[in-house]
């Protein structure tokens, strides 16, 4: 599983090794040099050219090196998992946050969100046996963000986004939503988060047509500590022409400077595309809409992959011809709940959340792995982000029994 998420080539500026002498203090402390006869900062330059999976098992100093802040970060899987056995009398479900390290093949439990206010979400309810209530989350830069969920009384669970930052390894609250909502369209593109439509405490035409943008790149340093959420704010954008996207939770997929979304899957689907630069809405191309028959994700916001939850076919969108090309099909992918794309891999939450399938969409062999979730948990959603610095992490670890299938 070592190669399941890790990419051999850095893909962003944050993954570029810093060569400046001022970063020497970031190197791991050890008694022996990284490479005998060479200064550590030169050794690090040499070792950074080797895939971290090859360094991990050699010695402890190299293992510490690949998790140090100055080593090019590999990609890891971040997952929202629900307890498969724990539910309180009011049907609220426990949610935990994990990261899977593809180099050590281990799950690590992330810190718990702040207890005040407590995170109370509804995933299952006996009155809706065939329906799961969604938890909507996005991954932006080095942040895992919870945007929307439902409480036991069917109200929005979050008045503020809940943000976990990989660099600080801490949770914080984002700016308050003008209208807390559930069953909305949620996504990100070019470093900004968007929510659209949805339902608040009661159905409102204004909420069902509204669109809000939160740009994480904008911070007002003067208000950083006064506001408590780094000066971030939501800004109203051009609204939808109707409220058809308020019926269920929808992934707004960031792709080439646009947000693409479909209200329902199947023959009755209606699609829309939002141009973030022009702040305008446009109709979705017919071919794109026809192939949108399950969860969709975009690799680096450039290449879209769609999974047909009916027949288990994974397809790639070709905009020049407005068609979806099938790249792989498997019975295991039928009924998939959610997907994420990054580092040349597409990660699929299997039916019922009982496992995660990782598909190599770059290799012509179309390799894939089945990744077990920790015992007693079910996968709700997955995201792909850079790994965290593990030097001072002491959270419990669950071993993985993932296997590779050719």
mmCIF file of N, CA and C in Angstrom, residues 146-249:
data_model
loop_
_atom_site.group_PDB
_atom_site.id
_atom_site.type_symbol
_atom_site.label_atom_id
_atom_site.label_comp_id
_atom_site.label_asym_id
_atom_site.label_seq_id
_atom_site.Cartn_x
_atom_site.Cartn_y
_atom_site.Cartn_z
ATOM 1 N N UNK A 146 -15.114 20.958 7.541
ATOM 2 C CA UNK A 146 -16.488 20.496 7.615
ATOM 3 C C UNK A 146 -17.409 21.686 7.399
ATOM 4 N N UNK A 147 -18.351 21.535 6.471
ATOM 5 C CA UNK A 147 -19.210 22.646 6.086
ATOM 6 C C UNK A 147 -20.668 22.480 6.489
ATOM 7 N N UNK A 148 -21.176 21.272 6.400
ATOM 8 C CA UNK A 148 -22.604 21.101 6.627
ATOM 9 C C UNK A 148 -22.900 19.682 7.103
ATOM 10 N N UNK A 149 -23.922 19.572 7.970
ATOM 11 C CA UNK A 149 -24.398 18.286 8.467
ATOM 12 C C UNK A 149 -25.773 18.518 9.080
ATOM 13 N N UNK A 150 -26.373 17.447 9.593
ATOM 14 C CA UNK A 150 -27.726 17.507 10.132
ATOM 15 C C UNK A 150 -27.738 17.057 11.586
ATOM 16 N N UNK A 151 -28.528 17.713 12.420
ATOM 17 C CA UNK A 151 -28.688 17.312 13.816
ATOM 18 C C UNK A 151 -29.878 16.375 13.961
ATOM 19 N N UNK A 152 -30.100 15.885 15.186
ATOM 20 C CA UNK A 152 -31.172 14.922 15.424
ATOM 21 C C UNK A 152 -32.553 15.514 15.180
ATOM 22 N N UNK A 153 -32.675 16.858 15.295
ATOM 23 C CA UNK A 153 -33.973 17.501 15.030
ATOM 24 C C UNK A 153 -34.061 18.025 13.599
ATOM 25 N N UNK A 154 -33.152 17.519 12.745
ATOM 26 C CA UNK A 154 -33.138 17.845 11.314
ATOM 27 C C UNK A 154 -32.864 19.324 11.048
ATOM 28 N N UNK A 155 -32.001 19.918 11.889
ATOM 29 C CA UNK A 155 -31.544 21.288 11.698
ATOM 30 C C UNK A 155 -30.087 21.260 11.221
ATOM 31 N N UNK A 156 -29.588 22.360 10.664
ATOM 32 C CA UNK A 156 -28.165 22.432 10.320
ATOM 33 C C UNK A 156 -27.293 22.266 11.561
ATOM 34 N N UNK A 157 -26.253 21.444 11.448
ATOM 35 C CA UNK A 157 -25.410 21.141 12.603
ATOM 36 C C UNK A 157 -24.286 22.145 12.804
ATOM 37 N N UNK A 158 -23.965 22.925 11.779
ATOM 38 C CA UNK A 158 -22.809 23.826 11.866
ATOM 39 C C UNK A 158 -23.201 25.252 11.520
ATOM 40 N N UNK A 159 -22.977 26.165 12.451
ATOM 41 C CA UNK A 159 -23.165 27.585 12.162
ATOM 42 C C UNK A 159 -21.882 28.202 11.623
ATOM 43 N N UNK A 160 -20.740 27.590 11.940
ATOM 44 C CA UNK A 160 -19.424 27.978 11.423
ATOM 45 C C UNK A 160 -18.771 26.741 10.819
ATOM 46 N N UNK A 161 -17.993 26.861 9.762
ATOM 47 C CA UNK A 161 -17.195 25.730 9.307
ATOM 48 C C UNK A 161 -16.219 25.307 10.405
ATOM 49 N N UNK A 162 -15.941 24.027 10.451
ATOM 50 C CA UNK A 162 -14.982 23.478 11.398
ATOM 51 C C UNK A 162 -13.734 23.100 10.614
ATOM 52 N N UNK A 163 -12.578 23.682 10.990
ATOM 53 C CA UNK A 163 -11.374 23.601 10.166
ATOM 54 C C UNK A 163 -10.253 22.900 10.932
ATOM 55 N N UNK A 164 -9.680 21.857 10.319
ATOM 56 C CA UNK A 164 -8.477 21.230 10.867
ATOM 57 C C UNK A 164 -7.306 21.601 9.968
ATOM 58 N N UNK A 165 -6.304 22.254 10.545
ATOM 59 C CA UNK A 165 -5.127 22.669 9.796
ATOM 60 C C UNK A 165 -3.996 21.670 9.992
ATOM 61 N N UNK A 166 -3.447 21.168 8.880
ATOM 62 C CA UNK A 166 -2.422 20.140 8.962
ATOM 63 C C UNK A 166 -1.115 20.650 9.541
ATOM 64 N N UNK A 167 -0.830 21.941 9.348
ATOM 65 C CA UNK A 167 0.441 22.485 9.824
ATOM 66 C C UNK A 167 0.431 22.690 11.331
ATOM 67 N N UNK A 168 -0.663 23.234 11.846
ATOM 68 C CA UNK A 168 -0.758 23.458 13.289
ATOM 69 C C UNK A 168 -1.278 22.232 14.031
ATOM 70 N N UNK A 169 -1.846 21.268 13.293
ATOM 71 C CA UNK A 169 -2.454 20.068 13.868
ATOM 72 C C UNK A 169 -3.510 20.442 14.905
ATOM 73 N N UNK A 170 -4.304 21.449 14.579
ATOM 74 C CA UNK A 170 -5.309 21.946 15.521
ATOM 75 C C UNK A 170 -6.575 22.337 14.780
ATOM 76 N N UNK A 171 -7.689 22.301 15.519
ATOM 77 C CA UNK A 171 -8.987 22.703 14.983
ATOM 78 C C UNK A 171 -9.261 24.158 15.301
ATOM 79 N N UNK A 172 -9.988 24.806 14.419
ATOM 80 C CA UNK A 172 -10.470 26.154 14.664
ATOM 81 C C UNK A 172 -11.797 26.310 13.933
ATOM 82 N N UNK A 173 -12.496 27.399 14.225
ATOM 83 C CA UNK A 173 -13.761 27.666 13.548
ATOM 84 C C UNK A 173 -13.552 28.693 12.450
ATOM 85 N N UNK A 174 -14.215 28.490 11.329
ATOM 86 C CA UNK A 174 -14.204 29.458 10.250
ATOM 87 C C UNK A 174 -15.224 30.551 10.509
ATOM 88 N N UNK A 175 -15.388 31.460 9.575
ATOM 89 C CA UNK A 175 -16.333 32.571 9.748
ATOM 90 C C UNK A 175 -17.772 32.064 9.732
ATOM 91 N N UNK A 176 -18.670 32.739 10.434
ATOM 92 C CA UNK A 176 -20.063 32.272 10.498
ATOM 93 C C UNK A 176 -20.741 32.357 9.138
ATOM 94 N N UNK A 177 -21.498 31.345 8.826
ATOM 95 C CA UNK A 177 -22.297 31.357 7.604
ATOM 96 C C UNK A 177 -23.468 32.317 7.767
ATOM 97 N N UNK A 178 -23.764 33.066 6.728
ATOM 98 C CA UNK A 178 -24.919 33.956 6.771
ATOM 99 C C UNK A 178 -26.189 33.156 6.986
ATOM 100 N N UNK A 179 -26.222 31.959 6.400
ATOM 101 C CA UNK A 179 -27.371 31.067 6.571
ATOM 102 C C UNK A 179 -26.843 29.651 6.755
ATOM 103 N N UNK A 180 -26.733 29.164 8.011
ATOM 104 C CA UNK A 180 -26.340 27.765 8.215
ATOM 105 C C UNK A 180 -27.282 26.852 7.433
ATOM 106 N N UNK A 181 -26.733 25.797 6.863
ATOM 107 C CA UNK A 181 -27.540 24.993 5.953
ATOM 108 C C UNK A 181 -27.110 23.538 5.974
ATOM 109 N N UNK A 182 -27.959 22.705 5.439
ATOM 110 C CA UNK A 182 -27.692 21.299 5.181
ATOM 111 C C UNK A 182 -28.237 20.987 3.788
ATOM 112 N N UNK A 183 -27.893 19.797 3.268
ATOM 113 C CA UNK A 183 -28.334 19.415 1.924
ATOM 114 C C UNK A 183 -28.024 20.522 0.903
ATOM 115 N N UNK A 184 -26.803 20.982 0.923
ATOM 116 C CA UNK A 184 -26.408 22.068 0.023
ATOM 117 C C UNK A 184 -25.403 21.549 -0.996
ATOM 118 N N UNK A 185 -24.992 22.424 -1.899
ATOM 119 C CA UNK A 185 -23.876 22.146 -2.798
ATOM 120 C C UNK A 185 -22.635 22.744 -2.166
ATOM 121 N N UNK A 186 -21.586 21.957 -2.034
ATOM 122 C CA UNK A 186 -20.366 22.410 -1.368
ATOM 123 C C UNK A 186 -19.152 21.971 -2.166
ATOM 124 N N UNK A 187 -18.188 22.876 -2.301
ATOM 125 C CA UNK A 187 -16.979 22.545 -3.032
ATOM 126 C C UNK A 187 -15.942 23.633 -2.906
ATOM 127 N N UNK A 188 -14.836 23.446 -3.596
ATOM 128 C CA UNK A 188 -13.757 24.425 -3.554
ATOM 129 C C UNK A 188 -13.078 24.500 -4.908
ATOM 130 N N UNK A 189 -12.532 25.671 -5.195
ATOM 131 C CA UNK A 189 -11.760 25.877 -6.415
ATOM 132 C C UNK A 189 -10.839 27.062 -6.193
ATOM 133 N N UNK A 190 -9.583 26.907 -6.608
ATOM 134 C CA UNK A 190 -8.581 27.961 -6.526
ATOM 135 C C UNK A 190 -8.457 28.552 -5.124
ATOM 136 N N UNK A 191 -8.433 27.697 -4.135
ATOM 137 C CA UNK A 191 -8.193 28.127 -2.771
ATOM 138 C C UNK A 191 -9.370 28.743 -2.054
ATOM 139 N N UNK A 192 -10.551 28.716 -2.652
ATOM 140 C CA UNK A 192 -11.742 29.283 -2.039
ATOM 141 C C UNK A 192 -12.805 28.203 -1.874
ATOM 142 N N UNK A 193 -13.613 28.338 -0.818
ATOM 143 C CA UNK A 193 -14.686 27.396 -0.526
ATOM 144 C C UNK A 193 -16.012 28.038 -0.926
ATOM 145 N N UNK A 194 -16.911 27.231 -1.475
ATOM 146 C CA UNK A 194 -18.226 27.716 -1.901
ATOM 147 C C UNK A 194 -19.317 26.821 -1.324
ATOM 148 N N UNK A 195 -20.392 27.448 -0.867
ATOM 149 C CA UNK A 195 -21.617 26.721 -0.542
ATOM 150 C C UNK A 195 -22.741 27.373 -1.332
ATOM 151 N N UNK A 196 -23.652 26.534 -1.813
ATOM 152 C CA UNK A 196 -24.769 27.036 -2.610
ATOM 153 C C UNK A 196 -26.022 26.270 -2.262
ATOM 154 N N UNK A 197 -27.130 26.974 -2.311
ATOM 155 C CA UNK A 197 -28.443 26.381 -2.106
ATOM 156 C C UNK A 197 -28.517 25.681 -0.754
ATOM 157 N N UNK A 198 -29.326 24.643 -0.651
ATOM 158 C CA UNK A 198 -29.490 23.925 0.597
ATOM 159 C C UNK A 198 -30.709 24.387 1.373
ATOM 160 N N UNK A 199 -30.834 23.819 2.563
ATOM 161 C CA UNK A 199 -31.966 24.118 3.430
ATOM 162 C C UNK A 199 -31.454 24.537 4.798
ATOM 163 N N UNK A 200 -32.009 25.604 5.344
ATOM 164 C CA UNK A 200 -31.623 26.062 6.662
ATOM 165 C C UNK A 200 -32.489 25.420 7.728
ATOM 166 N N UNK A 201 -32.809 26.185 8.771
ATOM 167 C CA UNK A 201 -33.688 25.663 9.820
ATOM 168 C C UNK A 201 -35.091 25.412 9.267
ATOM 169 N N UNK A 202 -35.442 26.163 8.246
ATOM 170 C CA UNK A 202 -36.684 25.967 7.515
ATOM 171 C C UNK A 202 -36.382 26.254 6.052
ATOM 172 N N UNK A 203 -37.220 25.751 5.152
ATOM 173 C CA UNK A 203 -36.993 26.026 3.740
ATOM 174 C C UNK A 203 -37.179 27.515 3.466
ATOM 175 N N UNK A 204 -36.228 28.061 2.729
ATOM 176 C CA UNK A 204 -36.270 29.469 2.353
ATOM 177 C C UNK A 204 -35.838 29.591 0.907
ATOM 178 N N UNK A 205 -36.614 30.304 0.116
ATOM 179 C CA UNK A 205 -36.257 30.516 -1.282
ATOM 180 C C UNK A 205 -34.927 31.250 -1.380
ATOM 181 N N UNK A 206 -34.709 32.203 -0.486
ATOM 182 C CA UNK A 206 -33.463 32.969 -0.514
ATOM 183 C C UNK A 206 -32.260 32.062 -0.264
ATOM 184 N N UNK A 207 -32.354 31.176 0.752
ATOM 185 C CA UNK A 207 -31.260 30.249 1.031
ATOM 186 C C UNK A 207 -31.086 29.260 -0.113
ATOM 187 N N UNK A 208 -32.184 28.755 -0.659
ATOM 188 C CA UNK A 208 -32.136 27.757 -1.727
ATOM 189 C C UNK A 208 -31.487 28.294 -2.998
ATOM 190 N N UNK A 209 -31.461 29.604 -3.175
ATOM 191 C CA UNK A 209 -30.863 30.202 -4.375
ATOM 192 C C UNK A 209 -29.529 30.889 -4.088
ATOM 193 N N UNK A 210 -29.137 30.985 -2.822
ATOM 194 C CA UNK A 210 -27.962 31.771 -2.461
ATOM 195 C C UNK A 210 -26.663 31.013 -2.704
ATOM 196 N N UNK A 211 -25.597 31.775 -2.910
ATOM 197 C CA UNK A 211 -24.244 31.250 -3.089
ATOM 198 C C UNK A 211 -23.303 32.101 -2.244
ATOM 199 N N UNK A 212 -22.450 31.448 -1.449
ATOM 200 C CA UNK A 212 -21.489 32.164 -0.618
ATOM 201 C C UNK A 212 -20.081 31.650 -0.885
ATOM 202 N N UNK A 213 -19.130 32.579 -0.828
ATOM 203 C CA UNK A 213 -17.727 32.261 -1.084
ATOM 204 C C UNK A 213 -16.885 32.645 0.120
ATOM 205 N N UNK A 214 -15.961 31.741 0.476
ATOM 206 C CA UNK A 214 -15.011 32.009 1.561
ATOM 207 C C UNK A 214 -13.607 31.758 1.007
ATOM 208 N N UNK A 215 -12.834 32.817 0.846
ATOM 209 C CA UNK A 215 -11.488 32.720 0.291
ATOM 210 C C UNK A 215 -10.494 32.579 1.433
ATOM 211 N N UNK A 216 -9.901 31.392 1.567
ATOM 212 C CA UNK A 216 -8.965 31.143 2.660
ATOM 213 C C UNK A 216 -7.642 31.858 2.471
ATOM 214 N N UNK A 217 -7.387 32.376 1.274
ATOM 215 C CA UNK A 217 -6.119 33.063 1.029
ATOM 216 C C UNK A 217 -6.132 34.491 1.541
ATOM 217 N N UNK A 218 -7.314 35.009 1.847
ATOM 218 C CA UNK A 218 -7.437 36.397 2.291
ATOM 219 C C UNK A 218 -7.514 36.426 3.807
ATOM 220 N N UNK A 219 -6.575 37.097 4.416
ATOM 221 C CA UNK A 219 -6.577 37.261 5.855
ATOM 222 C C UNK A 219 -6.276 38.713 6.187
ATOM 223 N N UNK A 220 -7.103 39.268 7.021
ATOM 224 C CA UNK A 220 -6.889 40.629 7.504
ATOM 225 C C UNK A 220 -6.106 40.530 8.800
ATOM 226 N N UNK A 221 -4.820 40.862 8.747
ATOM 227 C CA UNK A 221 -3.970 40.710 9.919
ATOM 228 C C UNK A 221 -4.443 41.571 11.087
ATOM 229 N N UNK A 222 -5.054 42.717 10.812
ATOM 230 C CA UNK A 222 -5.526 43.579 11.894
ATOM 231 C C UNK A 222 -6.658 42.929 12.682
ATOM 232 N N UNK A 223 -7.454 42.092 12.011
ATOM 233 C CA UNK A 223 -8.593 41.456 12.664
ATOM 234 C C UNK A 223 -8.314 40.014 13.053
ATOM 235 N N UNK A 224 -7.101 39.570 12.825
ATOM 236 C CA UNK A 224 -6.800 38.144 12.974
ATOM 237 C C UNK A 224 -7.160 37.634 14.362
ATOM 238 N N UNK A 225 -6.738 38.338 15.386
ATOM 239 C CA UNK A 225 -6.987 37.853 16.739
ATOM 240 C C UNK A 225 -8.306 38.378 17.280
ATOM 241 N N UNK A 226 -8.733 39.531 16.820
ATOM 242 C CA UNK A 226 -9.974 40.099 17.309
ATOM 243 C C UNK A 226 -11.170 39.241 16.907
ATOM 244 N N UNK A 227 -11.180 38.765 15.665
ATOM 245 C CA UNK A 227 -12.312 37.991 15.181
ATOM 246 C C UNK A 227 -12.240 36.520 15.583
ATOM 247 N N UNK A 228 -11.029 36.021 15.795
ATOM 248 C CA UNK A 228 -10.894 34.637 16.215
ATOM 249 C C UNK A 228 -10.896 33.637 15.083
ATOM 250 N N UNK A 229 -11.103 34.056 13.848
ATOM 251 C CA UNK A 229 -11.039 33.137 12.722
ATOM 252 C C UNK A 229 -10.234 33.749 11.582
ATOM 253 N N UNK A 230 -9.156 34.453 11.965
ATOM 254 C CA UNK A 230 -8.138 34.907 11.023
ATOM 255 C C UNK A 230 -8.642 35.925 10.006
ATOM 256 N N UNK A 231 -9.698 36.649 10.334
ATOM 257 C CA UNK A 231 -10.178 37.666 9.422
ATOM 258 C C UNK A 231 -10.913 37.144 8.226
ATOM 259 N N UNK A 232 -11.215 35.833 8.203
ATOM 260 C CA UNK A 232 -11.956 35.255 7.082
ATOM 261 C C UNK A 232 -13.410 35.721 7.112
ATOM 262 N N UNK A 233 -14.041 35.698 5.943
ATOM 263 C CA UNK A 233 -15.460 36.037 5.877
ATOM 264 C C UNK A 233 -16.080 35.408 4.635
ATOM 265 N N UNK A 234 -17.394 35.203 4.698
ATOM 266 C CA UNK A 234 -18.155 34.740 3.551
ATOM 267 C C UNK A 234 -18.661 35.939 2.763
ATOM 268 N N UNK A 235 -18.615 35.827 1.438
ATOM 269 C CA UNK A 235 -19.118 36.887 0.576
ATOM 270 C C UNK A 235 -20.202 36.334 -0.341
ATOM 271 N N UNK A 236 -21.254 37.078 -0.476
ATOM 272 C CA UNK A 236 -22.374 36.661 -1.319
ATOM 273 C C UNK A 236 -21.984 36.788 -2.789
ATOM 274 N N UNK A 237 -22.341 35.770 -3.566
ATOM 275 C CA UNK A 237 -22.059 35.757 -4.994
ATOM 276 C C UNK A 237 -23.365 35.637 -5.777
ATOM 277 N N UNK A 238 -23.247 35.642 -7.099
ATOM 278 C CA UNK A 238 -24.440 35.558 -7.942
ATOM 279 C C UNK A 238 -25.214 34.277 -7.646
ATOM 280 N N UNK A 239 -26.504 34.420 -7.420
ATOM 281 C CA UNK A 239 -27.323 33.297 -6.992
ATOM 282 C C UNK A 239 -27.799 32.420 -8.125
ATOM 283 N N UNK A 240 -28.331 31.273 -7.734
ATOM 284 C CA UNK A 240 -28.928 30.340 -8.689
ATOM 285 C C UNK A 240 -30.277 30.866 -9.158
ATOM 286 N N UNK A 241 -30.719 30.403 -10.303
ATOM 287 C CA UNK A 241 -31.994 30.884 -10.832
ATOM 288 C C UNK A 241 -33.189 30.205 -10.175
ATOM 289 N N UNK A 242 -32.928 29.064 -9.480
ATOM 290 C CA UNK A 242 -34.022 28.385 -8.767
ATOM 291 C C UNK A 242 -33.420 27.599 -7.609
ATOM 292 N N UNK A 243 -34.258 26.866 -6.882
ATOM 293 C CA UNK A 243 -33.809 26.146 -5.698
ATOM 294 C C UNK A 243 -33.685 24.656 -5.899
ATOM 295 N N UNK A 244 -33.393 24.213 -7.140
ATOM 296 C CA UNK A 244 -33.382 22.779 -7.419
ATOM 297 C C UNK A 244 -32.199 22.049 -6.785
ATOM 298 N N UNK A 245 -31.204 22.786 -6.274
ATOM 299 C CA UNK A 245 -30.053 22.139 -5.657
ATOM 300 C C UNK A 245 -30.202 22.002 -4.150
ATOM 301 N N UNK A 246 -31.391 22.197 -3.624
ATOM 302 C CA UNK A 246 -31.620 22.102 -2.181
ATOM 303 C C UNK A 246 -32.229 20.761 -1.777
ATOM 304 N N UNK A 247 -32.279 19.804 -2.688
ATOM 305 C CA UNK A 247 -32.949 18.537 -2.409
ATOM 306 C C UNK A 247 -32.063 17.531 -1.696
ATOM 307 N N UNK A 248 -30.746 17.618 -1.901
ATOM 308 C CA UNK A 248 -29.830 16.665 -1.297
ATOM 309 C C UNK A 248 -28.430 17.268 -1.283
ATOM 310 N N UNK A 249 -27.521 16.608 -0.568
ATOM 311 C CA UNK A 249 -26.137 17.070 -0.532
ATOM 312 C C UNK A 249 -25.488 16.863 -1.898
#
